[in-house]
PDB file of C-alpha atoms in Angstrom:
ATOM      1  CA  ASP A   1    -121.162 -50.983 -73.595  1.00  0.00           C
ATOM      2  CA  GLY A   2    -123.672 -53.524 -74.888  1.00  0.00           C
ATOM      3  CA  ASP A   3    -123.210 -55.697 -71.787  1.00  0.00           C
ATOM      4  CA  GLY A   4    -123.912 -52.877 -69.353  1.00  0.00           C
ATOM      5  CA  GLU A   5    -120.250 -52.543 -68.351  1.00  0.00           C
ATOM      6  CA  PRO A   6    -118.673 -49.067 -67.987  1.00  0.00           C
ATOM      7  CA  LEU A   7    -116.421 -48.090 -70.881  1.00  0.00           C
ATOM      8  CA  GLN A   8    -114.368 -45.300 -69.386  1.00  0.00           C
ATOM      9  CA  CYS A   9    -114.205 -42.778 -66.526  1.00  0.00           C
ATOM     10  CA  ALA A  10    -114.461 -39.498 -68.430  1.00  0.00           C
ATOM     11  CA  SER A  11    -114.023 -35.971 -67.108  1.00  0.00           C
ATOM     12  CA  SER A  12    -115.891 -33.010 -68.535  1.00  0.00           C
ATOM     13  CA  THR A  13    -116.330 -29.268 -68.081  1.00  0.00           C
ATOM     14  CA  PRO A  14    -119.713 -27.541 -67.896  1.00  0.00           C
ATOM     15  CA  ASP A  15    -121.034 -25.883 -71.033  1.00  0.00           C
ATOM     16  CA  GLY A  16    -123.880 -23.759 -69.832  1.00  0.00           C
ATOM     17  CA  ASP A  17    -126.382 -26.057 -68.157  1.00  0.00           C
ATOM     18  CA  SER A  18    -125.035 -29.267 -69.681  1.00  0.00           C
ATOM     19  CA  PHE A  19    -121.942 -31.446 -69.568  1.00  0.00           C
ATOM     20  CA  ALA A  20    -120.221 -33.074 -72.507  1.00  0.00           C
ATOM     21  CA  ALA A  21    -117.630 -35.862 -72.385  1.00  0.00           C
ATOM     22  CA  ASN A  22    -115.662 -37.409 -75.198  1.00  0.00           C
ATOM     23  CA  LEU A  23    -115.178 -41.154 -74.952  1.00  0.00           C
ATOM     24  CA  ALA A  24    -112.181 -42.776 -76.570  1.00  0.00           C
ATOM     25  CA  PRO A  25    -112.903 -45.256 -79.380  1.00  0.00           C
ATOM     26  CA  PRO A  26    -112.770 -48.987 -78.652  1.00  0.00           C
ATOM     27  CA  ARG A  27    -109.532 -50.842 -79.371  1.00  0.00           C
ATOM     28  CA  THR A  28    -108.574 -54.493 -79.297  1.00  0.00           C
ATOM     29  CA  VAL A  29    -105.753 -55.453 -76.919  1.00  0.00           C
ATOM     30  CA  PRO A  30    -104.579 -59.086 -77.190  1.00  0.00           C
ATOM     31  CA  MET A  31    -104.016 -60.636 -73.756  1.00  0.00           C
ATOM     32  CA  ARG A  32    -102.662 -64.010 -72.639  1.00  0.00           C
ATOM     33  CA  VAL A  33    -102.772 -65.741 -69.247  1.00  0.00           C
ATOM     34  CA  VAL A  34    -100.267 -68.490 -68.401  1.00  0.00           C
ATOM     35  CA  ASP A  35     -99.103 -70.445 -65.363  1.00  0.00           C
ATOM     36  CA  ALA A  36     -95.606 -70.463 -63.871  1.00  0.00           C
ATOM     37  CA  ALA A  37     -94.463 -72.966 -66.527  1.00  0.00           C
ATOM     38  CA  GLY A  38     -95.789 -70.819 -69.365  1.00  0.00           C
ATOM     39  CA  GLU A  39     -98.756 -73.099 -70.086  1.00  0.00           C
ATOM     40  CA  PRO A  40    -102.054 -71.405 -71.052  1.00  0.00           C
ATOM     41  CA  ILE A  41    -104.770 -70.994 -68.427  1.00  0.00           C
ATOM     42  CA  GLU A  42    -108.348 -71.312 -69.626  1.00  0.00           C
ATOM     43  CA  GLY A  43    -111.218 -69.494 -67.940  1.00  0.00           C
ATOM     44  CA  ALA A  44    -109.183 -66.725 -66.297  1.00  0.00           C
ATOM     45  CA  VAL A  45    -111.171 -63.501 -65.805  1.00  0.00           C
ATOM     46  CA  ILE A  46    -109.503 -60.246 -66.846  1.00  0.00           C
ATOM     47  CA  ARG A  47    -110.804 -56.946 -65.510  1.00  0.00           C
ATOM     48  CA  GLN A  48    -109.821 -53.372 -66.224  1.00  0.00           C
ATOM     49  CA  ARG A  49    -109.677 -50.782 -63.463  1.00  0.00           C
ATOM     50  CA  LEU A  50    -111.160 -47.438 -64.465  1.00  0.00           C
ATOM     51  CA  GLN A  51    -110.201 -44.510 -62.258  1.00  0.00           C
ATOM     52  CA  GLY A  52    -111.616 -41.016 -62.071  1.00  0.00           C
ATOM     53  CA  GLY A  53    -112.768 -38.214 -59.824  1.00  0.00           C
ATOM     54  CA  TRP A  54    -109.473 -37.425 -58.092  1.00  0.00           C
ATOM     55  CA  GLN A  55    -108.659 -33.807 -57.273  1.00  0.00           C
ATOM     56  CA  PRO A  56    -105.660 -32.641 -55.203  1.00  0.00           C
ATOM     57  CA  GLY A  57    -106.361 -30.801 -51.970  1.00  0.00           C
ATOM     58  CA  SER A  58    -103.019 -28.921 -51.972  1.00  0.00           C
ATOM     59  CA  GLY A  59    -102.493 -30.116 -48.412  1.00  0.00           C
ATOM     60  CA  LEU A  60    -105.110 -27.693 -47.103  1.00  0.00           C
ATOM     61  CA  SER A  61    -108.011 -30.088 -46.777  1.00  0.00           C
ATOM     62  CA  VAL A  62    -109.022 -33.686 -47.255  1.00  0.00           C
ATOM     63  CA  SER A  63    -108.657 -34.586 -50.937  1.00  0.00           C
ATOM     64  CA  PRO A  64    -111.804 -36.010 -52.538  1.00  0.00           C
ATOM     65  CA  PRO A  65    -111.115 -39.704 -53.077  1.00  0.00           C
ATOM     66  CA  SER A  66    -110.717 -41.173 -56.516  1.00  0.00           C
ATOM     67  CA  ARG A  67    -113.247 -43.766 -57.556  1.00  0.00           C
ATOM     68  CA  HIS A  68    -112.315 -47.141 -58.957  1.00  0.00           C
ATOM     69  CA  VAL A  69    -114.786 -48.866 -61.259  1.00  0.00           C
ATOM     70  CA  TRP A  70    -114.005 -52.347 -62.535  1.00  0.00           C
ATOM     71  CA  ARG A  71    -114.906 -53.462 -66.048  1.00  0.00           C
ATOM     72  CA  THR A  72    -115.002 -57.175 -66.826  1.00  0.00           C
ATOM     73  CA  LEU A  73    -113.333 -57.751 -70.197  1.00  0.00           C
ATOM     74  CA  GLY A  74    -113.993 -61.481 -70.463  1.00  0.00           C
ATOM     75  CA  ARG A  75    -112.525 -64.943 -69.917  1.00  0.00           C
ATOM     76  CA  THR A  76    -109.588 -66.571 -71.640  1.00  0.00           C
ATOM     77  CA  GLY A  77    -110.111 -69.448 -74.058  1.00  0.00           C
ATOM     78  CA  ALA A  78    -108.400 -72.828 -74.213  1.00  0.00           C
ATOM     79  CA  ASP A  79    -105.254 -71.130 -75.566  1.00  0.00           C
ATOM     80  CA  GLY A  80    -105.183 -68.739 -72.589  1.00  0.00           C
ATOM     81  CA  ARG A  81    -105.897 -65.781 -74.853  1.00  0.00           C
ATOM     82  CA  LEU A  82    -108.485 -62.995 -74.820  1.00  0.00           C
ATOM     83  CA  ALA A  83    -108.983 -60.271 -77.418  1.00  0.00           C
ATOM     84  CA  ALA A  84    -110.019 -57.552 -74.985  1.00  0.00           C
ATOM     85  CA  ARG A  85    -111.893 -54.481 -76.188  1.00  0.00           C
ATOM     86  CA  ILE A  86    -111.030 -51.315 -74.271  1.00  0.00           C
ATOM     87  CA  ALA A  87    -111.621 -47.586 -74.705  1.00  0.00           C
ATOM     88  CA  SER A  88    -108.290 -45.860 -75.347  1.00  0.00           C
ATOM     89  CA  ALA A  89    -107.326 -42.703 -77.202  1.00  0.00           C
ATOM     90  CA  ARG A  90    -104.106 -44.349 -78.468  1.00  0.00           C
ATOM     91  CA  ASP A  91    -102.787 -47.770 -79.336  1.00  0.00           C
ATOM     92  CA  PRO A  92    -101.195 -48.737 -75.984  1.00  0.00           C
ATOM     93  CA  PHE A  93     -98.591 -50.902 -77.723  1.00  0.00           C
ATOM     94  CA  THR A  94     -97.321 -47.738 -79.439  1.00  0.00           C
ATOM     95  CA  SER A  95     -97.794 -45.015 -76.839  1.00  0.00           C
ATOM     96  CA  THR A  96    -100.122 -44.080 -73.985  1.00  0.00           C
ATOM     97  CA  ARG A  97     -98.853 -40.543 -73.297  1.00  0.00           C
ATOM     98  CA  TRP A  98     -99.038 -41.019 -69.500  1.00  0.00           C
ATOM     99  CA  GLU A  99    -102.462 -42.650 -69.617  1.00  0.00           C
ATOM    100  CA  ARG A 100    -102.685 -45.469 -67.086  1.00  0.00           C
ATOM    101  CA  LEU A 101    -104.257 -48.716 -68.191  1.00  0.00           C
ATOM    102  CA  PHE A 102    -104.427 -51.223 -65.328  1.00  0.00           C
ATOM    103  CA  PHE A 103    -105.671 -54.804 -65.654  1.00  0.00           C
ATOM    104  CA  VAL A 104    -105.953 -57.711 -63.209  1.00  0.00           C
ATOM    105  CA  ALA A 105    -106.291 -61.389 -64.091  1.00  0.00           C
ATOM    106  CA  THR A 106    -107.839 -63.847 -61.609  1.00  0.00           C
ATOM    107  CA  LYS A 107    -108.941 -67.469 -61.440  1.00  0.00           C
ATOM    108  CA  ASP A 108    -110.070 -69.688 -58.590  1.00  0.00           C
ATOM    109  CA  GLY A 109    -107.124 -71.480 -57.040  1.00  0.00           C
ATOM    110  CA  ARG A 110    -104.640 -68.942 -58.425  1.00  0.00           C
ATOM    111  CA  ALA A 111    -103.004 -65.803 -57.093  1.00  0.00           C
ATOM    112  CA  SER A 112    -104.030 -62.725 -59.079  1.00  0.00           C
ATOM    113  CA  SER A 113    -101.591 -60.761 -61.232  1.00  0.00           C
ATOM    114  CA  HIS A 114    -101.562 -57.209 -62.602  1.00  0.00           C
ATOM    115  CA  SER A 115    -100.300 -55.971 -65.975  1.00  0.00           C
ATOM    116  CA  GLY A 116    -100.957 -52.879 -68.064  1.00  0.00           C
ATOM    117  CA  PHE A 117     -99.540 -49.676 -69.495  1.00  0.00           C
ATOM    118  CA  THR A 118     -98.247 -46.358 -68.174  1.00  0.00           C
ATOM    119  CA  ASP A 119     -95.410 -44.528 -69.938  1.00  0.00           C
ATOM    120  CA  ASN A 120     -94.048 -48.088 -70.365  1.00  0.00           C
ATOM    121  CA  PRO A 121     -95.949 -51.371 -70.528  1.00  0.00           C
ATOM    122  CA  PHE A 122     -95.674 -53.610 -67.472  1.00  0.00           C
ATOM    123  CA  VAL A 123     -96.200 -57.382 -67.124  1.00  0.00           C
ATOM    124  CA  ASP A 124     -96.828 -59.040 -63.763  1.00  0.00           C
ATOM    125  CA  GLY A 125     -95.970 -55.765 -62.049  1.00  0.00           C
ATOM    126  CA  VAL A 126     -92.628 -55.144 -63.819  1.00  0.00           C
ATOM    127  CA  GLU A 127     -92.102 -52.671 -66.671  1.00  0.00           C
ATOM    128  CA  ILE A 128     -90.739 -54.092 -69.933  1.00  0.00           C
ATOM    129  CA  GLU A 129     -89.591 -52.719 -73.279  1.00  0.00           C
ATOM    130  CA  ARG A 130     -92.380 -51.684 -75.612  1.00  0.00           C
ATOM    131  CA  GLU A 131     -90.584 -52.629 -78.822  1.00  0.00           C
ATOM    132  CA  GLY A 132     -91.858 -55.893 -80.248  1.00  0.00           C
ATOM    133  CA  LEU A 133     -94.672 -56.232 -77.702  1.00  0.00           C
ATOM    134  CA  GLU A 134     -97.853 -57.490 -79.352  1.00  0.00           C
ATOM    135  CA  GLU A 135     -99.865 -58.889 -76.442  1.00  0.00           C
ATOM    136  CA  LEU A 136    -100.195 -58.315 -72.703  1.00  0.00           C
ATOM    137  CA  ARG A 137     -99.303 -61.320 -70.523  1.00  0.00           C
ATOM    138  CA  PHE A 138    -100.351 -62.364 -67.018  1.00  0.00           C
ATOM    139  CA  THR A 139     -98.712 -65.143 -64.991  1.00  0.00           C
ATOM    140  CA  LEU A 140    -100.974 -66.754 -62.399  1.00  0.00           C
ATOM    141  CA  HIS A 141     -99.134 -68.741 -59.727  1.00  0.00           C
ATOM    142  CA  GLU A 142    -100.703 -71.244 -57.359  1.00  0.00           C
ATOM    143  CA  ALA A 143    -102.850 -69.487 -54.760  1.00  0.00           C
ATOM    144  CA  LYS A 144    -101.496 -68.617 -51.345  1.00  0.00           C
ATOM    145  CA  PRO A 145    -104.678 -67.538 -49.522  1.00  0.00           C
ATOM    146  CA  LEU A 146    -104.137 -64.596 -47.202  1.00  0.00           C
ATOM    147  CA  ALA A 147    -105.596 -65.305 -43.767  1.00  0.00           C
ATOM    148  CA  GLY A 148    -106.166 -62.700 -41.096  1.00  0.00           C
ATOM    149  CA  ARG A 149    -107.948 -61.904 -37.862  1.00  0.00           C
ATOM    150  CA  VAL A 150    -109.460 -58.750 -36.407  1.00  0.00           C
ATOM    151  CA  LEU A 151    -109.123 -58.817 -32.624  1.00  0.00           C
ATOM    152  CA  LEU A 152    -110.410 -56.739 -29.731  1.00  0.00           C
ATOM    153  CA  GLY A 153    -107.721 -58.164 -27.492  1.00  0.00           C
ATOM    154  CA  PRO A 154    -105.791 -61.404 -27.014  1.00  0.00           C
ATOM    155  CA  GLU A 155    -107.819 -64.078 -28.863  1.00  0.00           C
ATOM    156  CA  ARG A 156    -111.041 -62.039 -28.663  1.00  0.00           C
ATOM    157  CA  GLY A 157    -112.228 -61.788 -32.244  1.00  0.00           C
ATOM    158  CA  LEU A 158    -114.372 -59.036 -33.758  1.00  0.00           C
ATOM    159  CA  ALA A 159    -117.062 -61.168 -35.394  1.00  0.00           C
ATOM    160  CA  GLY A 160    -119.437 -60.403 -38.258  1.00  0.00           C
ATOM    161  CA  VAL A 161    -117.694 -57.220 -39.413  1.00  0.00           C
ATOM    162  CA  PRO A 162    -117.358 -56.315 -43.116  1.00  0.00           C
ATOM    163  CA  VAL A 163    -113.685 -55.731 -43.880  1.00  0.00           C
ATOM    164  CA  ALA A 164    -112.168 -54.003 -46.906  1.00  0.00           C
ATOM    165  CA  ILE A 165    -108.489 -54.874 -47.379  1.00  0.00           C
ATOM    166  CA  ARG A 166    -106.417 -52.723 -49.722  1.00  0.00           C
ATOM    167  CA  LEU A 167    -103.263 -54.584 -50.699  1.00  0.00           C
ATOM    168  CA  GLY A 168    -100.417 -52.401 -51.906  1.00  0.00           C
ATOM    169  CA  LEU A 169     -99.112 -53.474 -55.323  1.00  0.00           C
ATOM    170  CA  ARG A 170     -95.916 -52.345 -57.014  1.00  0.00           C
ATOM    171  CA  VAL A 171     -95.197 -51.589 -60.634  1.00  0.00           C
ATOM    172  CA  GLN A 172     -91.412 -51.859 -60.839  1.00  0.00           C
ATOM    173  CA  ASP A 173     -89.501 -49.569 -63.223  1.00  0.00           C
ATOM    174  CA  LYS A 174     -87.815 -51.435 -66.053  1.00  0.00           C
ATOM    175  CA  ASP A 175     -84.481 -50.066 -64.771  1.00  0.00           C
ATOM    176  CA  HIS A 176     -85.310 -51.482 -61.302  1.00  0.00           C
ATOM    177  CA  ASN A 177     -84.497 -48.146 -59.649  1.00  0.00           C
ATOM    178  CA  GLY A 178     -87.996 -47.259 -58.477  1.00  0.00           C
ATOM    179  CA  TRP A 179     -91.663 -48.219 -58.581  1.00  0.00           C
ATOM    180  CA  MET A 180     -95.213 -46.933 -58.599  1.00  0.00           C
ATOM    181  CA  HIS A 181     -97.763 -47.868 -55.982  1.00  0.00           C
ATOM    182  CA  GLU A 182    -101.118 -49.285 -56.968  1.00  0.00           C
ATOM    183  CA  GLY A 183    -103.794 -50.947 -54.900  1.00  0.00           C
ATOM    184  CA  LEU A 184    -106.145 -53.915 -55.047  1.00  0.00           C
ATOM    185  CA  THR A 185    -109.132 -54.032 -52.695  1.00  0.00           C
ATOM    186  CA  ARG A 186    -110.812 -57.205 -51.522  1.00  0.00           C
ATOM    187  CA  ARG A 187    -113.947 -57.330 -49.324  1.00  0.00           C
ATOM    188  CA  VAL A 188    -114.681 -60.074 -46.808  1.00  0.00           C
ATOM    189  CA  VAL A 189    -116.670 -60.578 -43.570  1.00  0.00           C
ATOM    190  CA  THR A 190    -115.112 -61.869 -40.349  1.00  0.00           C
ATOM    191  CA  ASP A 191    -116.393 -65.121 -38.855  1.00  0.00           C
ATOM    192  CA  GLU A 192    -117.167 -65.817 -35.175  1.00  0.00           C
ATOM    193  CA  ARG A 193    -113.424 -65.797 -34.378  1.00  0.00           C
ATOM    194  CA  GLY A 194    -112.854 -62.512 -36.190  1.00  0.00           C
ATOM    195  CA  ALA A 195    -111.044 -64.432 -38.924  1.00  0.00           C
ATOM    196  CA  PHE A 196    -111.179 -63.887 -42.679  1.00  0.00           C
ATOM    197  CA  VAL A 197    -109.512 -65.257 -45.825  1.00  0.00           C
ATOM    198  CA  VAL A 198    -108.633 -63.558 -49.120  1.00  0.00           C
ATOM    199  CA  PRO A 199    -108.413 -66.545 -51.498  1.00  0.00           C
ATOM    200  CA  ASP A 200    -106.899 -64.793 -54.552  1.00  0.00           C
ATOM    201  CA  ALA A 201    -104.404 -62.464 -52.873  1.00  0.00           C
ATOM    202  CA  PRO A 202    -101.483 -61.462 -55.126  1.00  0.00           C
ATOM    203  CA  ALA A 203     -98.317 -63.483 -54.700  1.00  0.00           C
ATOM    204  CA  GLU A 204     -96.495 -60.323 -53.567  1.00  0.00           C
ATOM    205  CA  PHE A 205     -97.810 -57.119 -52.027  1.00  0.00           C
ATOM    206  CA  ASP A 206     -96.617 -54.358 -49.741  1.00  0.00           C
ATOM    207  CA  GLU A 207     -98.474 -53.178 -46.672  1.00  0.00           C
ATOM    208  CA  ALA A 208    -102.184 -53.707 -46.250  1.00  0.00           C
ATOM    209  CA  ILE A 209    -104.738 -51.064 -45.273  1.00  0.00           C
ATOM    210  CA  VAL A 210    -107.673 -52.556 -43.373  1.00  0.00           C
ATOM    211  CA  GLN A 211    -111.027 -50.769 -43.233  1.00  0.00           C
ATOM    212  CA  LEU A 212    -113.668 -51.977 -40.781  1.00  0.00           C
ATOM    213  CA  ASP A 213    -117.243 -51.210 -41.814  1.00  0.00           C
ATOM    214  CA  GLY A 214    -120.673 -51.788 -40.314  1.00  0.00           C
ATOM    215  CA  ASP A 215    -123.185 -49.626 -38.486  1.00  0.00           C
ATOM    216  CA  ASP A 216    -122.067 -50.691 -35.013  1.00  0.00           C
ATOM    217  CA  VAL A 217    -118.310 -51.034 -35.530  1.00  0.00           C
ATOM    218  CA  ALA A 218    -117.519 -47.698 -33.852  1.00  0.00           C
ATOM    219  CA  ALA A 219    -119.663 -48.617 -30.829  1.00  0.00           C
ATOM    220  CA  ARG A 220    -117.790 -51.900 -30.487  1.00  0.00           C
ATOM    221  CA  LEU A 221    -114.389 -50.233 -30.662  1.00  0.00           C
ATOM    222  CA  MET A 222    -114.849 -47.026 -28.660  1.00  0.00           C
ATOM    223  CA  PRO A 223    -115.900 -46.262 -25.076  1.00  0.00           C
ATOM    224  CA  GLU A 224    -119.461 -44.994 -24.803  1.00  0.00           C
ATOM    225  CA  GLU A 225    -118.381 -41.566 -23.554  1.00  0.00           C
ATOM    226  CA  LEU A 226    -116.438 -40.983 -26.758  1.00  0.00           C
ATOM    227  CA  LEU A 227    -119.186 -42.011 -29.147  1.00  0.00           C
ATOM    228  CA  ARG A 228    -121.139 -38.775 -28.779  1.00  0.00           C
ATOM    229  CA  MET A 229    -118.482 -36.952 -30.816  1.00  0.00           C
ATOM    230  CA  ALA A 230    -117.587 -39.818 -33.171  1.00  0.00           C
ATOM    231  CA  PRO A 231    -118.662 -39.405 -36.795  1.00  0.00           C
ATOM    232  CA  ARG A 232    -120.456 -42.249 -38.511  1.00  0.00           C
ATOM    233  CA  ALA A 233    -117.532 -43.421 -40.565  1.00  0.00           C
ATOM    234  CA  ALA A 234    -115.532 -46.543 -41.155  1.00  0.00           C
ATOM    235  CA  VAL A 235    -112.484 -47.287 -39.040  1.00  0.00           C
ATOM    236  CA  VAL A 236    -109.358 -47.324 -41.211  1.00  0.00           C
ATOM    237  CA  LEU A 237    -106.153 -48.952 -39.978  1.00  0.00           C
ATOM    238  CA  HIS A 238    -102.970 -48.092 -41.888  1.00  0.00           C
ATOM    239  CA  ARG A 239     -99.669 -49.917 -42.290  1.00  0.00           C
ATOM    240  CA  VAL A 240    -100.803 -53.381 -41.353  1.00  0.00           C
ATOM    241  CA  THR A 241     -98.009 -55.784 -42.270  1.00  0.00           C
ATOM    242  CA  THR A 242     -97.901 -59.530 -42.703  1.00  0.00           C
ATOM    243  CA  ARG A 243     -96.684 -61.815 -39.950  1.00  0.00           C
ATOM    244  CA  PRO A 244     -93.983 -64.432 -40.647  1.00  0.00           C
ATOM    245  CA  ASP A 245     -96.676 -67.109 -40.853  1.00  0.00           C
ATOM    246  CA  GLY A 246     -98.500 -65.090 -43.502  1.00  0.00           C
ATOM    247  CA  GLU A 247    -101.443 -64.045 -41.309  1.00  0.00           C
ATOM    248  CA  LEU A 248    -102.635 -60.475 -40.905  1.00  0.00           C
ATOM    249  CA  ARG A 249    -103.430 -59.784 -37.253  1.00  0.00           C
ATOM    250  CA  VAL A 250    -105.255 -56.550 -36.547  1.00  0.00           C
ATOM    251  CA  ASP A 251    -105.552 -56.065 -32.791  1.00  0.00           C
ATOM    252  CA  VAL A 252    -107.687 -52.962 -32.381  1.00  0.00           C
ATOM    253  CA  GLY A 253    -107.636 -53.483 -28.611  1.00  0.00           C
ATOM    254  CA  ALA A 254    -103.922 -52.666 -28.625  1.00  0.00           C
ATOM    255  CA  LEU A 255    -104.276 -49.390 -30.533  1.00  0.00           C
ATOM    256  CA  PRO A 256    -103.023 -46.343 -28.640  1.00  0.00           C
ATOM    257  CA  THR A 257    -105.394 -43.616 -27.488  1.00  0.00           C
ATOM    258  CA  LEU A 258    -104.435 -40.080 -28.479  1.00  0.00           C
ATOM    259  CA  ARG A 259    -105.467 -37.456 -25.919  1.00  0.00           C
ATOM    260  CA  LEU A 260    -105.306 -33.801 -26.929  1.00  0.00           C
ATOM    261  CA  GLN A 261    -105.901 -30.505 -25.169  1.00  0.00           C
ATOM    262  CA  LEU A 262    -106.592 -27.339 -27.133  1.00  0.00           C
ATOM    263  CA  LEU A 263    -105.601 -23.980 -25.636  1.00  0.00           C
ATOM    264  CA  ASP A 264    -106.500 -20.442 -26.607  1.00  0.00           C
ATOM    265  CA  GLU A 265    -104.092 -17.482 -26.814  1.00  0.00           C
ATOM    266  CA  THR A 266    -104.194 -16.987 -23.042  1.00  0.00           C
ATOM    267  CA  GLY A 267    -103.234 -20.579 -22.316  1.00  0.00           C
ATOM    268  CA  GLY A 268    -106.717 -21.475 -21.145  1.00  0.00           C
ATOM    269  CA  PRO A 269    -108.922 -24.231 -22.561  1.00  0.00           C
ATOM    270  CA  ALA A 270    -110.263 -23.563 -26.069  1.00  0.00           C
ATOM    271  CA  THR A 271    -113.929 -24.549 -25.940  1.00  0.00           C
ATOM    272  CA  GLY A 272    -116.250 -25.166 -28.871  1.00  0.00           C
ATOM    273  CA  ALA A 273    -113.406 -25.957 -31.285  1.00  0.00           C
ATOM    274  CA  GLU A 274    -113.822 -28.535 -34.009  1.00  0.00           C
ATOM    275  CA  LEU A 275    -110.892 -30.880 -34.551  1.00  0.00           C
ATOM    276  CA  MET A 276    -110.192 -32.916 -37.688  1.00  0.00           C
ATOM    277  CA  LEU A 277    -107.590 -35.689 -37.795  1.00  0.00           C
ATOM    278  CA  LEU A 278    -106.193 -36.305 -41.276  1.00  0.00           C
ATOM    279  CA  SER A 279    -104.974 -39.871 -41.714  1.00  0.00           C
ATOM    280  CA  LEU A 280    -102.600 -39.920 -44.683  1.00  0.00           C
TER     281      LEU A 280
END
């Protein structure tokens, strides 16, 4: 758009040597951000998540990952409102025809909240009736910063490591008999104790997926004799849950080691084989 922000993730098919993509026209979506008492919040930032590039692998290979691009729609005024301009083929207050529109509102000192549209509109992560809906609302509660530590063993922190934390978000069905999973990623760097803080973590989330980045992270986590076969990739830790005190503790020193032996048809060692571990 005119501010250099992406409008839409569009897919296209090749036409000879060129590609063509049709972008949906811009639409205005009224949005309102309030606190727990229903009072307007000024200066809240609302962003739209654009998603594209996902293709299923049919279980036969690693699926190419989808890409999330965030578009900043603006800040709310003194009345807590924002007339957001988005690209959408349909009026989302009427119908989206399975198109997912996902928005997150944030402000310093507040927990973030997610609202949007799928086959039904949802507000603060819960689907609601579409009839009579004229604006999308976000409720920002007081912040409960999410603290965590990445450890190599008891009280031995992994310092100076970039960490990407994907917090699992739910979109509850309006009948409360199911939900969809979404995700919100926050990036931080551990301090000298291996500690980090996510200041605007959502008030509620499911499990967290922690990804450790950095050029030397594999060398710090793996014995030297194993590094010769290790790919240069991030270390991803699944199903990290919160502790009762609200802190995420990721002790990579306590992770189990999986030892495998590959055999050929005679029962002897299978040499020269390449092994891929799919972490789902």
